[in-house]
Amino acid sequence: MSRDPRPADRGGRAGAVPAIEAVDVSRTYQLDGVSVPALRGVTLTVPAGDYVALIGPSGSGKSTLMHLLGGLDRPTAGRLVIDGRVVGGLSAPELARLRNQTIGFVFQAFHLLPRTSAVENVALPLVYRGVGARERRERAAAMLGRVGLGHRLDHRPNQLSGGEQQRVAIARALVTDPTVLLADEPTGNLDSTTGAAVLELLEQLNTESGVALVMVTHDAEVAARARRRIAMRDGVIVADSDAGPATGGAGPGGGPAEGGAGS
Amino acid sequence: MRLAEAWRVASDALRANRMRSLLTMLGVIIGVASVVLLVAIGTGTKQTVEQQVEGLGSNLLLVVPGRLDVGSAPAVSPLTLQDVDAVGRVVGDPGRVAVTVASGATVRAGTRQDFTTVQGVLETTPAVFARDVARGRYLSRSDVDTGRRVAILGDSVARILFPDREAVGQQINVAGVRFRVIGVFAPLGQSLGVDRDDEVHIPVTAAQRLYGTQRVDAIAVKAPDRERIDELGERIVAELNGRHPGTEFSAVTQEQILGVLGDILGILTGVLAAIAGISLLVGGVGVSNIMLVSVRERTREIGLRKAVGARPRDIGVQFLLEAVLLTAIGGLTGMALGVGGALLVAAVSPIPAAVTWWSLALAFSVSAAVGIVFGVVPAQRAARLDPVVALRAE
Ligand SMILES: Nc1ncnc2c1ncn2[C@@H]1O[C@H](COP(=O)(O)OP(=O)(O)O)[C@@H](O)[C@H]1O
Ligand SMILES: [Mg+2]
């Protein structure tokens, strides 16, 4: 842990309500009548302010899990609690409200609205929260300032570099002051230098504002910087650096989870 | 605020695809424009015809052989001047009875000539119909009794035959017989493309001799009082039935004529509007189609909006508003075109066109309704999209 100067324990595990709690959660897709089990019983708690790296081979269920943790999808079995609310019992509008208030998403493909200025892109979640136009712009501009784009407010996505676009997306994810920031391969579309800068930004925001960061990554070095690493394979968690040997071996048998983080 | 956003997004979407939006609107534009234009023409025609029938004079009773209803062919008249006298006795005042025996004829004056309607009439005509003589005089009792060859010209006929001379006092030649012009009618003008000043009145007796006939085409009566006009009609028909057993006669009032004409024109207007309405419907299908395309194109945007907190309803409203905006703008454009077209038609053609507020209101609400009806399915599709699937869309 010598490489991690951050306070590892920001009250989350000291008994406060966890940001997200998943107990034996499964998600099975129906594809042309065939059942595809993408997640097969995942149990996981994300404390407030945590920094989690989610790793695993392609198709292991990382994105599926991220969608569930963000309330974008509902589990087919198991119990999922986001910010104290049980997802299974929520209607679509209630789930939308929950996402708006507690979750920020950052996608590999940025997903910015075209023909829409950076500041308006960032302000979008506030629209659905019912915030007035002036306050929306103020908060969005302030957030863009925090991600280092205070001078690009009225630029459109096609006038921004990839790194800048992802910063806009990060600002959009954080403008609502969420509890959890879910980033699915946020640097996957960026070159290594830009990617490193974006990563640094995410870590900085995690430290400064205390938003829990759950990040999918393929990069072992990146994963190593997280406070906690979770490895997945075939829809189950095969290693969790927090759970110790109990979850099936964080040791040498844990597979790809422990890449480079030999604590 | 959410509605304001939906509004902004919807109008942005239309602006981003200007050409496509315009083409999509075209169906609605054409539909609304033709509804407005055709209803205007129907209404204008109806108004003109009504004014004309009302302008004939009040308390008018028209007596004709046969039945006067939609689709019955005019019968050859068995009526004679003796019947006219009999009708005069029923009415109690021969001065309230007018007749006509009409035929087309060529009228000449020197080298000039005009083909026009020559009507044989009684001296009572101006008292029964509202018809003014501008210069000279109308027929007198003795003109009619003696079959004097005198004529009153419609304004147009007078202008054609005597462009640079006073017509009154001149000689004309009607179908080979010489007549003297004793008067010129005050002009009535055009209506429905028909020149109402294109006629010549001569004594009915002279006309019968000219055409070699004893017949009278129709009898018109100015009833002494409005309340008993139907009863008077019945008595006249009974009298004529007694004189011509086996022949049917009808006595119709202006209201009945207006009713029949109104029915015909109303049906015509309705049919035209319905045909135009079909193109509005086709326009609606186009809107539905393009909205489905729009939903498909913006699937990722929908997914993103849902991810950041848009409820299904927010998305649905956004797309519904886009559809309604399309048809409403199309509707307004169509209304402008329809009104412009109606004004143009009224100005440059003999077809009257009267734009009515109700047709504008109807056309606009129908086009907005078309947007709602045909926008609902695409909007619902957008609202129900699974955000995860939507975000993954290409
Ligand atoms: N919408 C879907 N329908 C059917 N199968 C899916 C769907 N989404 C994901 N899957 C399957 O679920 C498994 C996990 O996918 P995913 O969570 O995207 O993996 P990862 O993000 O780790 O690459 C894969 O086998 C994938 O094919
Ligand atoms: Mg993935």
XYZ file of C-alpha atoms and ligand atoms in Angstrom:
685
model
C 0.000 0.000 0.000
C 2.950 2.303 0.056
C 2.045 3.510 -3.426
C -1.374 4.670 -2.353
C -1.143 7.874 -0.369
C -4.884 8.381 -0.200
C -6.786 7.609 2.935
C -8.085 4.202 2.105
C -10.920 4.275 4.510
C -13.201 7.245 4.142
C -15.862 6.262 6.593
C -17.476 3.842 4.184
C -16.762 0.656 5.972
C -17.114 2.168 9.401
C -20.809 1.346 9.467
C -22.324 4.131 7.318
C -24.768 3.234 4.498
C -22.767 1.830 1.586
C -23.199 3.592 -1.764
C -24.088 0.325 -3.460
C -24.791 -3.109 -2.134
C -25.251 -6.146 -4.357
C -26.118 -9.525 -2.875
C -26.011 -12.608 -5.090
C -27.030 -10.541 -8.115
C -27.602 -12.259 -11.458
C -28.441 -10.932 -14.898
C -29.530 -13.312 -17.625
C -30.198 -11.992 -21.124
C -32.764 -13.610 -23.369
C -31.338 -13.817 -26.860
C -33.659 -15.376 -29.448
C -35.117 -17.648 -26.803
C -31.706 -18.645 -25.501
C -30.722 -17.642 -21.985
C -27.343 -15.935 -21.773
C -26.191 -15.662 -18.153
C -23.994 -12.536 -18.112
C -23.807 -12.323 -14.329
C -24.143 -15.366 -12.127
C -24.417 -14.392 -8.480
C -22.292 -11.360 -7.729
C -21.994 -10.076 -4.188
C -20.322 -6.718 -3.754
C -20.433 -3.665 -1.548
C -19.140 -0.282 -2.686
C -18.602 2.005 0.304
C -18.977 5.749 -0.146
C -15.847 7.367 -1.544
C -14.180 4.101 -2.502
C -11.949 3.649 -5.556
C -12.528 0.300 -7.232
C -10.961 -1.088 -10.375
C -12.980 -3.746 -12.170
C -10.921 -6.013 -14.356
C -11.459 -9.186 -16.319
C -11.400 -10.528 -19.854
C -13.824 -9.295 -22.475
C -17.265 -10.796 -22.038
C -16.763 -11.526 -18.354
C -19.711 -9.313 -17.391
C -18.020 -6.078 -16.330
C -20.269 -3.756 -18.322
C -23.339 -5.718 -17.295
C -22.355 -5.266 -13.659
C -21.703 -1.549 -14.184
C -25.169 -1.117 -15.701
C -26.702 -2.810 -12.694
C -24.651 -0.809 -10.182
C -25.815 2.363 -11.951
C -29.502 1.448 -11.953
C -29.535 1.432 -15.740
C -30.701 -2.157 -15.695
C -32.367 -4.460 -13.188
C -31.045 -7.796 -11.941
C -32.969 -10.921 -12.898
C -32.174 -12.358 -9.460
C -30.585 -11.179 -6.242
C -30.828 -8.054 -4.191
C -29.424 -4.721 -5.348
C -29.501 -1.628 -3.159
C -28.344 1.746 -4.507
C -28.029 4.588 -2.021
C -30.336 2.777 0.359
C -33.024 2.028 -2.214
C -33.896 -1.475 -3.375
C -33.717 -1.403 -7.175
C -36.044 -4.351 -7.745
C -39.071 -2.446 -6.442
C -38.530 0.773 -8.385
C -40.530 1.837 -11.430
C -38.789 3.170 -14.537
C -39.324 6.849 -13.562
C -38.149 6.147 -9.992
C -35.059 4.454 -11.334
C -34.424 7.423 -13.631
C -34.609 9.725 -10.632
C -32.256 7.510 -8.665
C -29.714 7.592 -11.503
C -30.042 11.319 -11.788
C -29.416 11.890 -8.093
C -26.804 9.323 -7.124
C -25.004 8.031 -10.204
C -22.643 9.540 -12.728
C -21.739 7.557 -15.829
C -18.620 7.879 -17.938
C -18.554 5.748 -21.080
C -15.787 4.618 -23.335
C -17.555 6.244 -26.289
C -18.087 9.600 -24.459
C -21.747 9.771 -25.604
C -21.877 13.542 -25.889
C -24.829 15.060 -27.733
C -23.697 16.297 -31.143
C -24.427 19.888 -32.197
C -24.616 20.761 -28.517
C -22.119 22.934 -26.668
C -19.904 21.536 -23.918
C -21.694 23.513 -21.253
C -25.103 22.307 -22.437
C -23.885 18.736 -22.540
C -22.683 19.056 -18.967
C -25.939 20.696 -17.891
C -28.106 17.910 -19.322
C -28.572 15.911 -16.085
C -29.687 19.120 -14.357
C -32.431 19.535 -16.966
C -33.986 16.305 -15.796
C -33.602 17.397 -12.232
C -35.704 20.478 -12.954
C -32.949 23.031 -12.359
C -33.508 26.435 -14.000
C -31.566 27.441 -17.096
C -29.348 30.032 -15.437
C -28.340 27.840 -12.515
C -27.754 24.959 -14.917
C -25.316 26.994 -16.933
C -23.527 28.296 -13.850
C -23.067 24.871 -12.347
C -22.079 23.307 -15.680
C -19.543 26.060 -16.331
C -18.088 25.654 -12.844
C -17.820 21.913 -13.353
C -16.118 22.380 -16.712
C -13.673 24.647 -14.911
C -12.892 21.876 -12.452
C -12.025 19.459 -15.259
C -9.818 22.093 -16.870
C -12.158 23.116 -19.690
C -13.253 26.528 -18.449
C -12.085 27.959 -21.761
C -14.109 25.552 -23.905
C -17.652 26.178 -22.653
C -19.278 26.810 -25.996
C -17.298 24.365 -28.076
C -19.153 21.515 -29.656
C -17.973 17.911 -29.359
C -16.610 17.914 -32.913
C -14.492 20.949 -31.999
C -12.874 19.129 -29.076
C -10.135 16.496 -28.880
C -10.905 13.036 -27.574
C -9.408 13.815 -24.186
C -11.389 17.031 -23.950
C -14.578 15.219 -24.923
C -14.051 12.703 -22.156
C -13.430 15.550 -19.697
C -16.769 17.042 -20.753
C -18.369 13.651 -20.130
C -16.745 13.496 -16.694
C -18.004 16.968 -15.893
C -21.483 15.858 -16.962
C -21.252 12.826 -14.691
C -20.258 14.927 -11.702
C -22.374 18.048 -12.158
C -25.165 16.490 -10.108
C -22.871 15.711 -7.165
C -23.449 11.959 -7.371
C -22.499 9.381 -4.766
C -20.923 7.023 -7.266
C -19.056 7.606 -10.512
C -19.181 4.591 -12.809
C -16.569 4.680 -15.564
C -16.590 1.846 -18.106
C -13.187 1.854 -19.819
C -13.017 5.659 -19.706
C -9.599 5.734 -21.371
C -10.332 2.994 -23.902
C -10.704 5.426 -26.798
C -7.759 7.648 -25.827
C -4.037 7.504 -26.464
C -1.896 6.656 -23.440
C -0.824 10.213 -22.568
C -4.345 11.612 -22.794
C -5.666 8.534 -21.044
C -3.259 9.028 -18.155
C -4.379 12.639 -17.764
C -8.034 11.631 -17.729
C -7.270 8.950 -15.178
C -5.481 11.461 -12.995
C -8.491 13.735 -13.211
C -10.823 10.946 -12.124
C -8.591 10.094 -9.183
C -8.332 13.725 -8.222
C -12.114 14.124 -8.242
C -12.451 10.945 -6.215
C -10.122 12.353 -3.606
C -11.464 15.892 -3.585
C -15.193 15.386 -3.684
C -15.401 11.976 -2.114
C -17.391 10.438 -4.945
C -16.951 6.687 -5.071
C -15.210 5.663 -8.301
C -15.819 2.301 -9.901
C -13.785 1.931 -13.051
C -13.527 -0.853 -15.598
C -10.047 -1.117 -17.059
C -7.922 -3.528 -19.067
C -4.710 -1.915 -17.920
C -3.038 -3.711 -15.021
C -1.009 -0.621 -14.173
C -4.157 1.442 -13.986
C -5.843 -1.184 -11.847
C -2.890 -1.175 -9.536
C -3.463 2.456 -8.688
C -6.958 1.741 -7.364
C -7.482 1.244 -3.666
C -9.323 -1.951 -4.417
C -9.324 -4.380 -7.318
C -12.117 -6.743 -8.329
C -11.556 -9.374 -10.978
C -14.338 -11.008 -12.939
C -14.561 -14.037 -15.164
C -17.596 -15.722 -16.725
C -20.048 -13.577 -14.828
C -18.671 -14.059 -11.349
C -16.150 -12.252 -9.156
C -13.044 -14.358 -8.983
C -10.962 -12.007 -6.849
C -11.562 -9.007 -4.619
C -8.574 -7.381 -2.983
C -10.782 -6.347 -0.067
C -12.331 -9.678 0.644
C -9.076 -11.444 1.256
C -8.641 -15.134 0.548
C -12.235 -15.856 1.505
C -13.746 -15.031 -1.908
C -11.785 -17.676 -3.640
C -8.220 -16.651 -3.347
C -6.805 -13.215 -3.772
C -3.539 -15.055 -3.738
C -1.754 -16.638 -6.665
C -4.865 -18.600 -7.657
C -6.907 -15.430 -8.138
C -6.198 -15.143 -11.834
C -5.813 -11.785 -13.528
C -6.997 -9.809 -10.537
C -3.686 -9.418 -8.913
C -1.766 -8.210 -11.915
C 1.060 -6.109 -10.573
C -0.511 -5.208 -7.259
C 1.255 -7.671 -5.124
C 0.395 -6.051 -1.845
C -38.202 23.335 -17.521
C -38.309 19.790 -18.806
C -40.942 20.859 -21.293
C -38.778 23.797 -22.345
C -35.924 21.375 -22.921
C -38.177 19.047 -24.913
C -39.280 22.023 -26.981
C -35.728 23.145 -27.595
C -34.558 19.662 -28.522
C -37.516 19.117 -30.838
C -36.974 22.350 -32.731
C -33.222 21.708 -32.883
C -33.888 18.303 -34.367
C -36.086 19.792 -37.073
C -33.490 22.446 -37.822
C -30.698 19.906 -37.983
C -32.594 18.075 -40.749
C -34.065 21.029 -42.589
C -34.593 19.337 -45.941
C -36.032 16.189 -44.457
C -38.343 18.181 -42.192
C -39.576 20.203 -45.145
C -40.230 17.136 -47.276
C -42.040 15.492 -44.394
C -44.142 18.588 -43.868
C -45.004 18.717 -47.550
C -47.776 16.181 -47.209
C -49.337 18.155 -44.370
C -48.783 21.447 -46.182
C -50.520 20.210 -49.320
C -53.306 18.612 -47.319
C -54.047 21.688 -45.222
C -53.666 24.071 -48.168
C -56.124 22.097 -50.259
C -58.623 21.787 -47.407
C -58.520 25.544 -46.857
C -58.668 26.358 -50.562
C -61.432 23.922 -51.452
C -63.571 24.857 -48.471
C -63.059 28.514 -49.413
C -64.225 27.856 -52.968
C -67.195 25.818 -51.754
C -68.175 28.484 -49.246
C -67.691 31.300 -51.739
C -69.797 29.560 -54.352
C -72.532 28.902 -51.841
C -72.535 32.515 -50.680
C -72.692 33.805 -54.238
C -75.530 31.514 -55.205
C -77.429 32.422 -52.054
C -76.981 36.127 -52.659
C -78.192 35.666 -56.196
C -81.302 33.747 -55.196
C -82.039 36.220 -52.419
C -81.388 39.098 -54.809
C -84.266 37.954 -56.987
C -86.696 39.652 -54.616
C -88.558 38.519 -51.549
C -91.594 36.267 -51.109
C -90.958 34.685 -54.468
C -92.791 31.568 -55.581
C -91.534 29.782 -58.673
C -94.075 27.642 -60.534
C -92.653 25.079 -62.957
C -93.858 21.897 -64.594
C -92.380 18.716 -63.186
C -90.742 18.301 -59.857
C -87.972 20.576 -58.668
C -85.530 18.464 -56.791
C -82.011 17.244 -57.202
C -81.527 15.388 -60.431
C -84.945 15.766 -62.079
C -84.726 16.877 -65.684
C -86.706 19.944 -66.763
C -89.918 18.856 -68.470
C -91.258 20.475 -71.637
C -93.714 22.998 -70.347
C -97.434 22.614 -71.067
C -98.098 26.047 -69.559
C -99.747 28.764 -71.669
C -100.769 32.372 -71.116
C -104.280 31.149 -70.196
C -102.687 29.291 -67.283
C -100.912 32.504 -66.317
C -104.257 34.312 -66.202
C -105.670 31.509 -64.062
C -102.737 31.782 -61.666
C -103.331 35.536 -61.531
C -106.911 34.875 -60.437
C -105.732 32.476 -57.719
C -103.282 35.054 -56.449
C -105.929 37.767 -56.699
C -103.559 40.230 -58.368
C -102.233 39.635 -61.944
C -99.600 42.314 -61.247
C -97.817 39.850 -58.959
C -97.388 37.218 -61.676
C -94.430 37.133 -64.046
C -93.541 34.637 -66.776
C -90.658 33.680 -68.978
C -90.250 31.936 -72.266
C -86.580 31.960 -73.020
C -84.390 31.005 -75.928
C -80.929 31.720 -77.199
C -80.897 34.008 -80.244
C -78.546 36.146 -82.286
C -79.226 39.848 -81.956
C -77.884 42.245 -84.598
C -77.468 45.988 -84.939
C -75.886 47.073 -88.188
C -72.690 45.051 -88.532
C -72.484 44.183 -84.853
C -74.064 41.087 -83.347
C -74.326 39.176 -80.094
C -75.623 35.749 -79.211
C -77.678 36.146 -76.083
C -80.687 34.921 -74.129
C -83.904 36.461 -75.358
C -86.677 36.245 -72.778
C -90.332 36.735 -73.457
C -91.810 38.361 -70.366
C -94.791 40.292 -68.980
C -94.725 43.962 -68.004
C -94.934 42.751 -64.373
C -91.335 41.537 -64.300
C -89.747 44.523 -62.456
C -92.457 44.290 -59.782
C -91.865 40.570 -59.182
C -88.082 40.409 -59.511
C -85.848 43.202 -58.322
C -84.780 44.497 -61.698
C -84.048 48.139 -62.494
C -84.075 49.925 -65.826
C -81.191 52.396 -66.093
C -82.297 54.251 -69.218
C -85.525 54.400 -71.199
C -88.437 52.389 -69.902
C -89.624 48.813 -69.308
C -92.446 47.051 -71.166
C -95.957 48.400 -70.785
C -99.226 46.487 -70.585
C -100.060 47.467 -74.121
C -96.623 46.347 -75.404
C -97.474 42.891 -74.145
C -101.117 42.883 -75.187
C -100.321 43.903 -78.745
C -97.145 41.882 -79.098
C -95.247 45.053 -79.918
C -91.712 44.463 -81.174
C -89.849 46.380 -78.509
C -86.877 45.262 -76.403
C -85.020 46.080 -73.202
C -81.302 45.229 -73.400
C -79.025 43.946 -70.667
C -76.082 46.242 -70.039
C -73.584 43.945 -71.788
C -75.748 43.516 -74.866
C -76.171 47.288 -75.113
C -72.413 47.791 -74.910
C -71.725 45.173 -77.569
C -74.332 46.350 -80.044
C -73.990 50.081 -79.430
C -70.469 50.718 -78.134
C -70.485 54.414 -79.048
C -74.163 55.263 -79.257
C -77.154 55.443 -76.923
C -79.017 52.164 -77.428
C -82.451 53.468 -76.491
C -84.354 54.356 -79.655
C -82.195 52.208 -81.942
C -83.383 49.316 -84.087
C -82.151 45.771 -83.531
C -82.753 42.531 -85.326
C -83.719 39.479 -83.241
C -83.634 36.197 -85.163
C -84.497 38.047 -88.353
C -87.261 40.277 -86.900
C -86.842 43.998 -86.248
C -87.307 45.294 -82.697
C -86.960 48.785 -81.255
C -84.868 49.274 -78.132
C -86.927 51.070 -75.470
C -84.730 50.558 -72.431
C -81.427 49.337 -70.972
C -81.179 47.468 -67.651
C -79.017 48.644 -64.807
C -75.941 46.365 -64.737
C -75.940 43.341 -62.351
C -72.381 42.257 -62.949
C -70.867 38.791 -63.046
C -71.407 35.874 -60.797
C -69.792 32.428 -60.951
C -68.360 33.416 -64.311
C -71.794 34.073 -65.767
C -72.522 37.538 -67.182
C -75.900 38.413 -65.700
C -76.254 41.397 -68.047
C -76.225 39.226 -71.122
C -79.971 39.125 -71.858
C -82.744 40.820 -73.785
C -86.375 41.161 -72.648
C -89.200 41.332 -75.189
C -92.987 40.979 -74.731
C -93.953 37.332 -74.137
C -96.471 37.595 -76.967
C -93.804 38.747 -79.402
C -91.479 35.987 -78.187
C -94.089 33.277 -78.697
C -94.658 34.490 -82.229
C -90.904 34.642 -82.819
C -90.325 31.083 -81.581
C -93.584 29.770 -83.045
C -94.919 28.467 -79.741
C -97.753 28.942 -77.248
C -95.748 27.746 -74.274
C -94.570 29.554 -71.173
C -91.515 28.038 -69.476
C -92.124 29.140 -65.932
C -94.352 31.358 -63.831
C -93.079 33.448 -60.928
C -95.358 34.864 -58.250
C -94.594 37.505 -55.659
C -96.714 36.315 -52.767
C -98.688 39.032 -50.938
C -97.682 37.738 -47.554
C -94.912 35.559 -46.308
C -96.885 33.469 -43.836
C -99.285 32.001 -46.369
C -96.760 31.500 -49.152
C -96.835 27.697 -48.930
C -100.603 27.609 -48.947
C -100.690 29.901 -51.976
C -98.274 27.572 -53.740
C -100.541 24.622 -53.036
C -103.570 26.453 -54.409
C -101.698 27.407 -57.581
C -100.527 23.818 -58.108
C -104.082 22.546 -57.529
C -105.438 25.003 -60.099
C -102.801 23.968 -62.684
C -103.398 20.271 -61.979
C -107.063 20.854 -62.700
C -106.231 22.518 -65.995
C -103.636 19.903 -67.033
C -104.704 16.541 -65.623
C -101.828 14.077 -65.416
C -99.072 16.684 -65.358
C -97.129 17.457 -62.246
C -96.385 21.010 -61.171
C -94.260 22.412 -58.405
C -94.364 25.709 -56.613
C -91.100 26.337 -54.790
C -90.061 29.174 -52.547
C -86.648 30.803 -52.390
C -85.966 29.028 -49.129
C -86.576 25.690 -50.796
C -84.313 26.605 -53.697
C -81.673 27.777 -51.264
C -82.103 24.576 -49.299
C -81.620 22.386 -52.354
C -78.687 24.419 -53.654
C -77.202 24.542 -50.178
C -77.453 20.765 -49.913
C -75.764 20.238 -53.260
C -72.977 22.714 -52.555
C -72.606 21.448 -49.005
C -72.156 17.880 -50.230
C -69.725 19.097 -52.885
C -67.697 21.049 -50.335
C -67.705 18.089 -47.987
C -66.496 15.706 -50.677
C -63.729 18.098 -51.738
C -62.657 18.620 -48.137
C -62.665 14.874 -47.540
C -60.441 14.273 -50.559
C -58.092 16.964 -49.299
C -58.304 15.389 -45.856
C -56.991 12.137 -47.292
C -53.795 13.866 -48.373
C -53.543 15.197 -44.817
C -53.772 11.624 -43.604
C -51.091 10.525 -46.050
C -49.000 13.409 -44.751
C -49.520 12.043 -41.255
C -48.227 8.629 -42.297
C -45.139 10.396 -43.655
C -44.667 12.119 -40.309
C -44.975 8.810 -38.484
C -42.425 7.270 -40.801
C -39.865 10.029 -40.420
C -40.326 10.060 -36.648
C -39.504 6.358 -36.521
C -36.355 7.147 -38.503
C -35.569 9.958 -36.096
C -35.975 7.675 -33.083
C -33.705 5.101 -34.673
C -31.048 7.679 -35.554
C -31.028 9.080 -32.065
C -31.170 5.827 -30.163
C -27.824 6.495 -28.472
C -28.943 9.977 -27.532
C -32.073 8.487 -25.980
C -29.931 6.003 -24.043
C -27.666 8.773 -22.797
C -30.571 10.959 -21.742
C -32.059 8.071 -19.819
C -28.694 7.323 -18.215
C -28.485 10.871 -16.845
C -32.018 10.796 -15.494
C -34.609 11.302 -18.244
C -37.822 9.470 -17.432
C -39.631 7.537 -20.187
C -42.181 10.326 -20.230
C -39.521 13.009 -20.811
C -38.303 11.147 -23.881
C -41.840 10.491 -25.133
C -42.828 14.133 -24.794
C -39.691 15.206 -26.635
C -40.493 13.073 -29.677
C -44.213 13.778 -29.582
C -43.429 17.469 -29.546
C -41.157 17.011 -32.535
C -43.970 15.334 -34.471
C -46.523 17.962 -33.461
C -44.075 20.731 -34.321
C -43.617 19.183 -37.766
C -47.325 19.033 -38.500
C -48.116 22.365 -36.828
C -45.511 24.207 -38.896
C -46.739 22.293 -41.922
C -50.287 23.232 -40.982
C -49.488 26.929 -40.620
C -47.615 26.933 -43.934
C -50.502 25.084 -45.565
C -52.950 27.602 -44.130
C -50.940 30.500 -45.526
C -50.758 28.797 -48.921
C -54.454 27.935 -48.840
C -55.462 31.506 -47.973
C -53.075 32.878 -50.604
C -54.447 30.429 -53.152
C -58.022 31.379 -52.295
C -57.267 35.086 -52.659
C -55.553 34.389 -55.978
C -58.443 32.292 -57.272
C -60.946 34.950 -56.232
C -58.852 37.671 -57.870
C -57.977 36.123 -61.215
C -60.793 33.656 -61.886
C -64.591 33.901 -61.854
C -64.667 31.270 -59.082
C -65.547 32.949 -55.793
C -63.554 31.912 -52.715
C -64.383 32.938 -49.173
C -61.920 31.868 -46.451
C -63.773 31.059 -43.264
C -62.288 31.094 -39.778
C -63.741 27.749 -38.960
C -61.959 26.111 -41.896
C -58.638 27.598 -40.731
C -59.236 26.512 -37.160
C -60.289 23.080 -38.343
C -57.317 22.632 -40.675
C -54.876 23.686 -37.964
C -56.330 21.514 -35.244
C -56.520 18.576 -37.613
C -52.864 18.974 -38.562
C -51.837 19.242 -34.909
C -54.002 16.201 -34.150
C -52.345 14.359 -37.021
C -48.997 15.093 -35.362
C -50.211 13.686 -32.060
C -51.903 10.637 -33.562
C -49.037 9.753 -35.863
C -46.349 10.805 -33.404
C -47.592 8.671 -30.540
C -46.243 5.359 -31.793
C -42.688 6.615 -32.489
C -42.699 8.580 -29.222
C -43.783 5.528 -27.273
C -41.129 3.476 -28.948
C -38.520 6.022 -27.883
C -39.901 6.249 -24.351
C -39.783 2.490 -23.867
C -36.267 1.960 -25.191
C -34.061 0.036 -22.809
C -31.242 2.489 -21.952
C -28.584 -0.240 -21.972
C -29.604 -1.432 -25.421
C -29.942 2.153 -26.623
C -26.435 3.089 -25.469
C -24.976 0.142 -27.332
C -26.727 1.008 -30.595
C -24.551 1.916 -33.536
N -28.025 -7.211 -24.525
C -27.423 -8.404 -24.475
N -28.061 -9.501 -24.936
C -27.467 -10.708 -24.884
N -26.271 -10.937 -24.361
C -25.574 -9.898 -23.874
C -26.126 -8.577 -23.893
N -25.235 -7.740 -23.332
C -24.178 -8.511 -22.972
N -24.386 -9.791 -23.294
C -23.473 -10.915 -23.025
O -23.178 -10.914 -21.664
C -21.843 -11.214 -21.469
C -21.156 -10.118 -20.673
O -21.090 -8.937 -21.462
P -20.423 -7.603 -20.932
O -21.016 -7.311 -19.618
O -20.574 -6.582 -21.969
O -18.913 -8.029 -20.784
P -17.614 -7.104 -20.644
O -18.058 -5.728 -20.435
O -16.922 -7.678 -19.481
O -16.853 -7.293 -21.877
C -21.235 -11.405 -22.838
O -21.184 -12.814 -23.103
C -22.179 -10.737 -23.751
O -22.176 -11.358 -24.988
Mg -17.657 -3.977 -21.542
